[in-house]
PDB file of C-alpha atoms in Angstrom:
ATOM      1  CA  MET X  20      24.561 -17.732  25.037  1.00 68.00           C
ATOM      2  CA  ASN X  21      25.084 -15.542  28.127  1.00 80.00           C
ATOM      3  CA  ASN X  22      24.193 -11.853  28.361  1.00 75.00           C
ATOM      4  CA  GLU X  23      27.723 -10.740  27.589  1.00 81.00           C
ATOM      5  CA  GLN X  24      27.775 -12.861  24.413  1.00 80.00           C
ATOM      6  CA  LYS X  25      24.349 -11.637  23.359  1.00 73.00           C
ATOM      7  CA  ARG X  26      25.409  -8.010  23.862  1.00 69.00           C
ATOM      8  CA  LYS X  27      28.593  -8.585  21.805  1.00 77.00           C
ATOM      9  CA  ALA X  28      26.561 -10.112  19.010  1.00 75.00           C
ATOM     10  CA  GLN X  29      24.129  -7.174  19.070  1.00 68.00           C
ATOM     11  CA  ILE X  30      26.987  -4.667  18.918  1.00 74.00           C
ATOM     12  CA  GLU X  31      28.640  -6.529  16.021  1.00 75.00           C
ATOM     13  CA  LEU X  32      25.356  -6.640  14.087  1.00 70.00           C
ATOM     14  CA  SER X  33      24.663  -2.974  14.788  1.00 70.00           C
ATOM     15  CA  THR X  34      28.188  -2.031  13.629  1.00 75.00           C
ATOM     16  CA  TRP X  35      27.841  -4.133  10.441  1.00 70.00           C
ATOM     17  CA  LEU X  36      24.384  -2.546   9.675  1.00 67.00           C
ATOM     18  CA  ALA X  37      25.780   0.959  10.264  1.00 70.00           C
ATOM     19  CA  GLN X  38      28.702   0.268   7.928  1.00 73.00           C
ATOM     20  CA  ASP X  39      26.405  -1.250   5.283  1.00 68.00           C
ATOM     21  CA  ILE X  40      24.001   1.688   5.474  1.00 66.00           C
ATOM     22  CA  ALA X  41      26.878   4.049   4.935  1.00 70.00           C
ATOM     23  CA  SER X  42      28.224   2.042   1.949  1.00 75.00           C
ATOM     24  CA  ALA X  43      24.987   1.303   0.134  1.00 72.00           C
ATOM     25  CA  THR X  44      24.659   3.120  -3.181  1.00 80.00           C
ATOM     26  CA  ASP X  45      20.850   2.733  -3.478  1.00 82.00           C
ATOM     27  CA  LEU X  46      17.920   1.694  -1.273  1.00 81.00           C
ATOM     28  CA  ASP X  47      17.206  -1.574  -2.993  1.00 84.00           C
ATOM     29  CA  THR X  48      20.794  -2.770  -2.357  1.00 83.00           C
ATOM     30  CA  LEU X  49      20.508  -1.622   1.215  1.00 81.00           C
ATOM     31  CA  TYR X  50      17.262  -3.427   1.762  1.00 84.00           C
ATOM     32  CA  ARG X  51      18.625  -6.718   0.343  1.00 85.00           C
ATOM     33  CA  ARG X  52      21.768  -6.467   2.441  1.00 82.00           C
ATOM     34  CA  ILE X  53      19.944  -5.793   5.651  1.00 81.00           C
ATOM     35  CA  VAL X  54      17.375  -8.553   5.146  1.00 85.00           C
ATOM     36  CA  SER X  55      20.145 -11.014   4.206  1.00 84.00           C
ATOM     37  CA  GLU X  56      22.336 -10.081   7.201  1.00 79.00           C
ATOM     38  CA  LEU X  57      19.470 -10.268   9.714  1.00 79.00           C
ATOM     39  CA  HIS X  58      18.499 -13.644   8.285  1.00 83.00           C
ATOM     40  CA  GLN X  59      22.074 -15.024   8.523  1.00 80.00           C
ATOM     41  CA  GLN X  60      23.256 -13.384  11.743  1.00 74.00           C
ATOM     42  CA  LEU X  61      20.140 -13.885  13.806  1.00 74.00           C
ATOM     43  CA  GLY X  62      19.195 -17.229  12.316  1.00 78.00           C
ATOM     44  CA  TYR X  63      15.593 -16.307  11.596  1.00 82.00           C
ATOM     45  CA  TYR X  64      13.564 -18.658   9.482  1.00 84.00           C
ATOM     46  CA  HIS X  65      12.569 -15.726   7.200  1.00 90.00           C
ATOM     47  CA  VAL X  66      13.170 -12.011   7.103  1.00 90.00           C
ATOM     48  CA  GLN X  67      11.303  -9.534   4.878  1.00 91.00           C
ATOM     49  CA  LEU X  68      11.049  -5.796   4.454  1.00 89.00           C
ATOM     50  CA  LEU X  69       7.939  -4.054   3.147  1.00 89.00           C
ATOM     51  CA  ARG X  70       7.260  -0.517   2.246  1.00 87.00           C
ATOM     52  CA  TYR X  71       4.005   1.451   2.245  1.00 86.00           C
ATOM     53  CA  ASP X  72       2.679   2.137  -1.256  1.00 87.00           C
ATOM     54  CA  PRO X  73       0.186   5.006  -1.201  1.00 84.00           C
ATOM     55  CA  ALA X  74      -0.936   4.205  -4.767  1.00 89.00           C
ATOM     56  CA  VAL X  75      -2.603   0.968  -3.478  1.00 90.00           C
ATOM     57  CA  ASP X  76      -2.850   1.963   0.216  1.00 87.00           C
ATOM     58  CA  ALA X  77      -1.040  -1.211   1.211  1.00 90.00           C
ATOM     59  CA  LEU X  78       2.388  -2.671   1.956  1.00 92.00           C
ATOM     60  CA  ARG X  79       4.578  -4.081  -0.795  1.00 91.00           C
ATOM     61  CA  PHE X  80       7.580  -6.379  -0.451  1.00 90.00           C
ATOM     62  CA  VAL X  81      10.914  -4.680  -1.208  1.00 90.00           C
ATOM     63  CA  ALA X  82      13.238  -7.394   0.065  1.00 91.00           C
ATOM     64  CA  ALA X  83      12.985 -10.941   1.461  1.00 92.00           C
ATOM     65  CA  SER X  84      15.477 -13.572   2.555  1.00 90.00           C
ATOM     66  CA  GLY X  85      16.513 -16.844   1.027  1.00 88.00           C
ATOM     67  CA  ASP X  86      14.855 -18.915  -1.652  1.00 89.00           C
ATOM     68  CA  ILE X  87      11.419 -18.175  -0.310  1.00 88.00           C
ATOM     69  CA  GLY X  88      12.314 -14.434  -0.580  1.00 89.00           C
ATOM     70  CA  LYS X  89      13.211 -14.881  -4.187  1.00 90.00           C
ATOM     71  CA  GLN X  90       9.796 -16.442  -4.850  1.00 89.00           C
ATOM     72  CA  LEU X  91       8.015 -13.667  -2.950  1.00 86.00           C
ATOM     73  CA  MET X  92       9.867 -11.004  -4.969  1.00 88.00           C
ATOM     74  CA  VAL X  93       8.968 -12.656  -8.391  1.00 88.00           C
ATOM     75  CA  ASP X  94       5.245 -12.332  -7.676  1.00 80.00           C
ATOM     76  CA  PRO X  95       5.075  -9.832  -4.824  1.00 78.00           C
ATOM     77  CA  GLU X  96       1.714  -9.593  -3.164  1.00 84.00           C
ATOM     78  CA  ILE X  97       0.458  -6.604  -1.275  1.00 90.00           C
ATOM     79  CA  ILE X  98      -0.412  -6.628   2.445  1.00 91.00           C
ATOM     80  CA  PRO X  99      -3.456  -4.481   3.202  1.00 92.00           C
ATOM     81  CA  ILE X 100      -3.051  -1.989   5.992  1.00 89.00           C
ATOM     82  CA  GLY X 101      -4.783  -3.313   9.163  1.00 88.00           C
ATOM     83  CA  ILE X 102      -4.758  -6.975   8.052  1.00 90.00           C
ATOM     84  CA  GLY X 103      -2.438  -9.479   9.716  1.00 90.00           C
ATOM     85  CA  LEU X 104       0.390  -8.608  12.118  1.00 90.00           C
ATOM     86  CA  LEU X 105       2.329  -6.732   9.406  1.00 91.00           C
ATOM     87  CA  GLY X 106      -0.707  -4.696   8.431  1.00 90.00           C
ATOM     88  CA  MET X 107      -1.602  -3.993  12.061  1.00 89.00           C
ATOM     89  CA  ALA X 108       1.966  -2.918  12.773  1.00 87.00           C
ATOM     90  CA  ALA X 109       1.779  -0.490   9.790  1.00 87.00           C
ATOM     91  CA  LEU X 110      -1.688   0.754  10.873  1.00 84.00           C
ATOM     92  CA  THR X 111      -0.872   1.377  14.483  1.00 81.00           C
ATOM     93  CA  GLY X 112       2.818   2.246  14.341  1.00 80.00           C
ATOM     94  CA  THR X 113       3.360  -0.365  17.033  1.00 81.00           C
ATOM     95  CA  SER X 114       5.713  -3.399  16.970  1.00 82.00           C
ATOM     96  CA  PHE X 115       4.104  -6.799  17.372  1.00 84.00           C
ATOM     97  CA  LEU X 116       6.036  -9.808  18.746  1.00 86.00           C
ATOM     98  CA  ARG X 117       4.268 -13.065  18.736  1.00 89.00           C
ATOM     99  CA  PRO X 118       6.605 -15.929  19.810  1.00 88.00           C
ATOM    100  CA  ASN X 119       3.708 -18.338  19.122  1.00 92.00           C
ATOM    101  CA  VAL X 120       1.385 -17.400  16.377  1.00 91.00           C
ATOM    102  CA  ALA X 121      -0.928 -20.402  16.827  1.00 90.00           C
ATOM    103  CA  GLY X 122      -4.382 -18.998  17.430  1.00 87.00           C
ATOM    104  CA  ASP X 123      -3.274 -15.359  17.244  1.00 89.00           C
ATOM    105  CA  LEU X 124      -6.177 -13.141  16.264  1.00 86.00           C
ATOM    106  CA  TYR X 125      -4.198 -10.999  13.791  1.00 85.00           C
ATOM    107  CA  TRP X 126      -1.663 -13.442  12.354  1.00 89.00           C
ATOM    108  CA  ARG X 127      -2.186 -14.575   8.794  1.00 89.00           C
ATOM    109  CA  PRO X 128      -0.375 -17.661   7.466  1.00 89.00           C
ATOM    110  CA  HIS X 129       1.502 -17.477   4.150  1.00 89.00           C
ATOM    111  CA  PRO X 130       1.559 -20.513   1.916  1.00 90.00           C
ATOM    112  CA  LEU X 131       5.333 -20.129   1.167  1.00 89.00           C
ATOM    113  CA  LEU X 132       6.113 -19.989   4.905  1.00 90.00           C
ATOM    114  CA  PRO X 133       4.316 -23.030   6.386  1.00 92.00           C
ATOM    115  CA  GLU X 134       6.808 -23.469   9.232  1.00 91.00           C
ATOM    116  CA  THR X 135       6.303 -20.049  10.734  1.00 91.00           C
ATOM    117  CA  GLN X 136       5.968 -20.385  14.496  1.00 91.00           C
ATOM    118  CA  GLY X 137       6.480 -16.801  15.637  1.00 90.00           C
ATOM    119  CA  GLU X 138       6.466 -13.321  14.048  1.00 90.00           C
ATOM    120  CA  LEU X 139       7.977  -9.937  14.784  1.00 86.00           C
ATOM    121  CA  ALA X 140       6.524  -6.943  12.858  1.00 87.00           C
ATOM    122  CA  VAL X 141       8.369  -3.652  13.396  1.00 82.00           C
ATOM    123  CA  PRO X 142       7.101  -0.441  11.715  1.00 82.00           C
ATOM    124  CA  ILE X 143       9.770   2.060  10.745  1.00 75.00           C
ATOM    125  CA  THR X 144       8.865   5.714  10.364  1.00 67.00           C
ATOM    126  CA  TRP X 145      10.922   8.550   9.024  1.00 61.00           C
ATOM    127  CA  GLY X 146      11.373  11.822  10.892  1.00 53.00           C
ATOM    128  CA  ASN X 147       8.411  13.248  12.816  1.00 55.00           C
ATOM    129  CA  GLU X 148       5.758  10.943  11.475  1.00 59.00           C
ATOM    130  CA  ALA X 149       4.379   9.700  14.784  1.00 62.00           C
ATOM    131  CA  ALA X 150       1.446  12.076  15.053  1.00 65.00           C
ATOM    132  CA  GLU X 151       0.527  11.541  11.365  1.00 69.00           C
ATOM    133  CA  ALA X 152       0.671   7.769  11.892  1.00 67.00           C
ATOM    134  CA  GLN X 153      -1.628   8.040  14.902  1.00 67.00           C
ATOM    135  CA  ILE X 154      -4.094  10.170  12.896  1.00 71.00           C
ATOM    136  CA  ASN X 155      -4.047   7.728  10.041  1.00 72.00           C
ATOM    137  CA  ALA X 156      -4.489   4.796  12.389  1.00 71.00           C
ATOM    138  CA  LEU X 157      -7.440   6.390  14.214  1.00 71.00           C
ATOM    139  CA  GLU X 158      -9.161   7.203  10.891  1.00 74.00           C
ATOM    140  CA  ARG X 159      -8.702   3.551   9.761  1.00 71.00           C
ATOM    141  CA  PHE X 160     -10.051   2.273  13.098  1.00 69.00           C
ATOM    142  CA  VAL X 161     -13.221   4.279  12.466  1.00 72.00           C
ATOM    143  CA  ASN X 162     -13.418   3.100   8.831  1.00 73.00           C
ATOM    144  CA  LEU X 163     -12.842  -0.622   9.892  1.00 69.00           C
ATOM    145  CA  GLY X 164     -15.650  -0.331  12.441  1.00 69.00           C
ATOM    146  CA  PHE X 165     -13.619  -0.894  15.597  1.00 66.00           C
ATOM    147  CA  ALA X 166     -15.677  -0.462  18.774  1.00 63.00           C
ATOM    148  CA  GLY X 167     -12.959   1.168  20.838  1.00 63.00           C
ATOM    149  CA  VAL X 168      -9.332   2.186  20.985  1.00 63.00           C
ATOM    150  CA  ILE X 169      -6.881   2.832  23.771  1.00 61.00           C
ATOM    151  CA  LEU X 170      -4.718   5.804  22.608  1.00 63.00           C
ATOM    152  CA  THR X 171      -1.940   7.872  24.173  1.00 59.00           C
ATOM    153  CA  ALA X 172      -1.679  10.761  21.808  1.00 62.00           C
ATOM    154  CA  VAL X 173       1.850  11.678  20.655  1.00 62.00           C
ATOM    155  CA  ASP X 174       0.623  15.155  19.792  1.00 68.00           C
ATOM    156  CA  PRO X 175      -2.766  15.737  21.487  1.00 69.00           C
ATOM    157  CA  GLN X 176      -3.494  18.959  19.486  1.00 74.00           C
ATOM    158  CA  ALA X 177      -2.785  17.284  16.169  1.00 74.00           C
ATOM    159  CA  ILE X 178      -4.975  14.265  16.884  1.00 70.00           C
ATOM    160  CA  ALA X 179      -7.849  16.189  18.542  1.00 78.00           C
ATOM    161  CA  PRO X 180      -9.926  16.815  15.358  1.00 80.00           C
ATOM    162  CA  VAL X 181      -9.696  13.180  14.309  1.00 78.00           C
ATOM    163  CA  ALA X 182     -10.475  12.025  17.880  1.00 78.00           C
ATOM    164  CA  ARG X 183     -13.653  14.175  17.825  1.00 80.00           C
ATOM    165  CA  GLN X 184     -14.688  12.616  14.491  1.00 80.00           C
ATOM    166  CA  ALA X 185     -13.976   9.107  15.897  1.00 77.00           C
ATOM    167  CA  ILE X 186     -16.124   9.853  18.967  1.00 80.00           C
ATOM    168  CA  GLN X 187     -18.946  11.205  16.723  1.00 82.00           C
ATOM    169  CA  ALA X 188     -18.705   8.010  14.667  1.00 79.00           C
ATOM    170  CA  GLY X 189     -19.290   5.994  17.893  1.00 79.00           C
ATOM    171  CA  LEU X 190     -15.736   4.829  18.596  1.00 69.00           C
ATOM    172  CA  ARG X 191     -14.937   4.701  22.269  1.00 69.00           C
ATOM    173  CA  LEU X 192     -11.615   6.372  23.100  1.00 64.00           C
TER     174      LEU X 192
END
């Protein structure tokens, strides 16, 4: 597929998603449609969508593709924040793309997805949540005992108190 064909496919998918978003009557329907379309149109082995659940401080599955997705939704597990690529993406607010997960420090295999070779984890935030996400991530890094963090503050004034606490706890920034 050349660049022009790729761009056309991207535009078609973007158009479809925009139309589907506008026509969805509830979030669950929207989630299922988006996961299904990404799975079909992009040919991914598996697509899933998770949402942060503050009651358990973890991610929960809200939609997943194909027969494996149906199994995942029957007995949905939770993904702890900071664990695996999905948990790290949620913790840091940063996308992770691993074309080859073999030997990746953060990747965690799933028994229903034994043929996984690569993974893309993309956190989605609403509105102006970037500073809050950074504050939460920094607090978690301290609690998880990380030795150091490289951080470019989205809102330096908002993150300053937590950064001071992190430094006092021995975290190198």
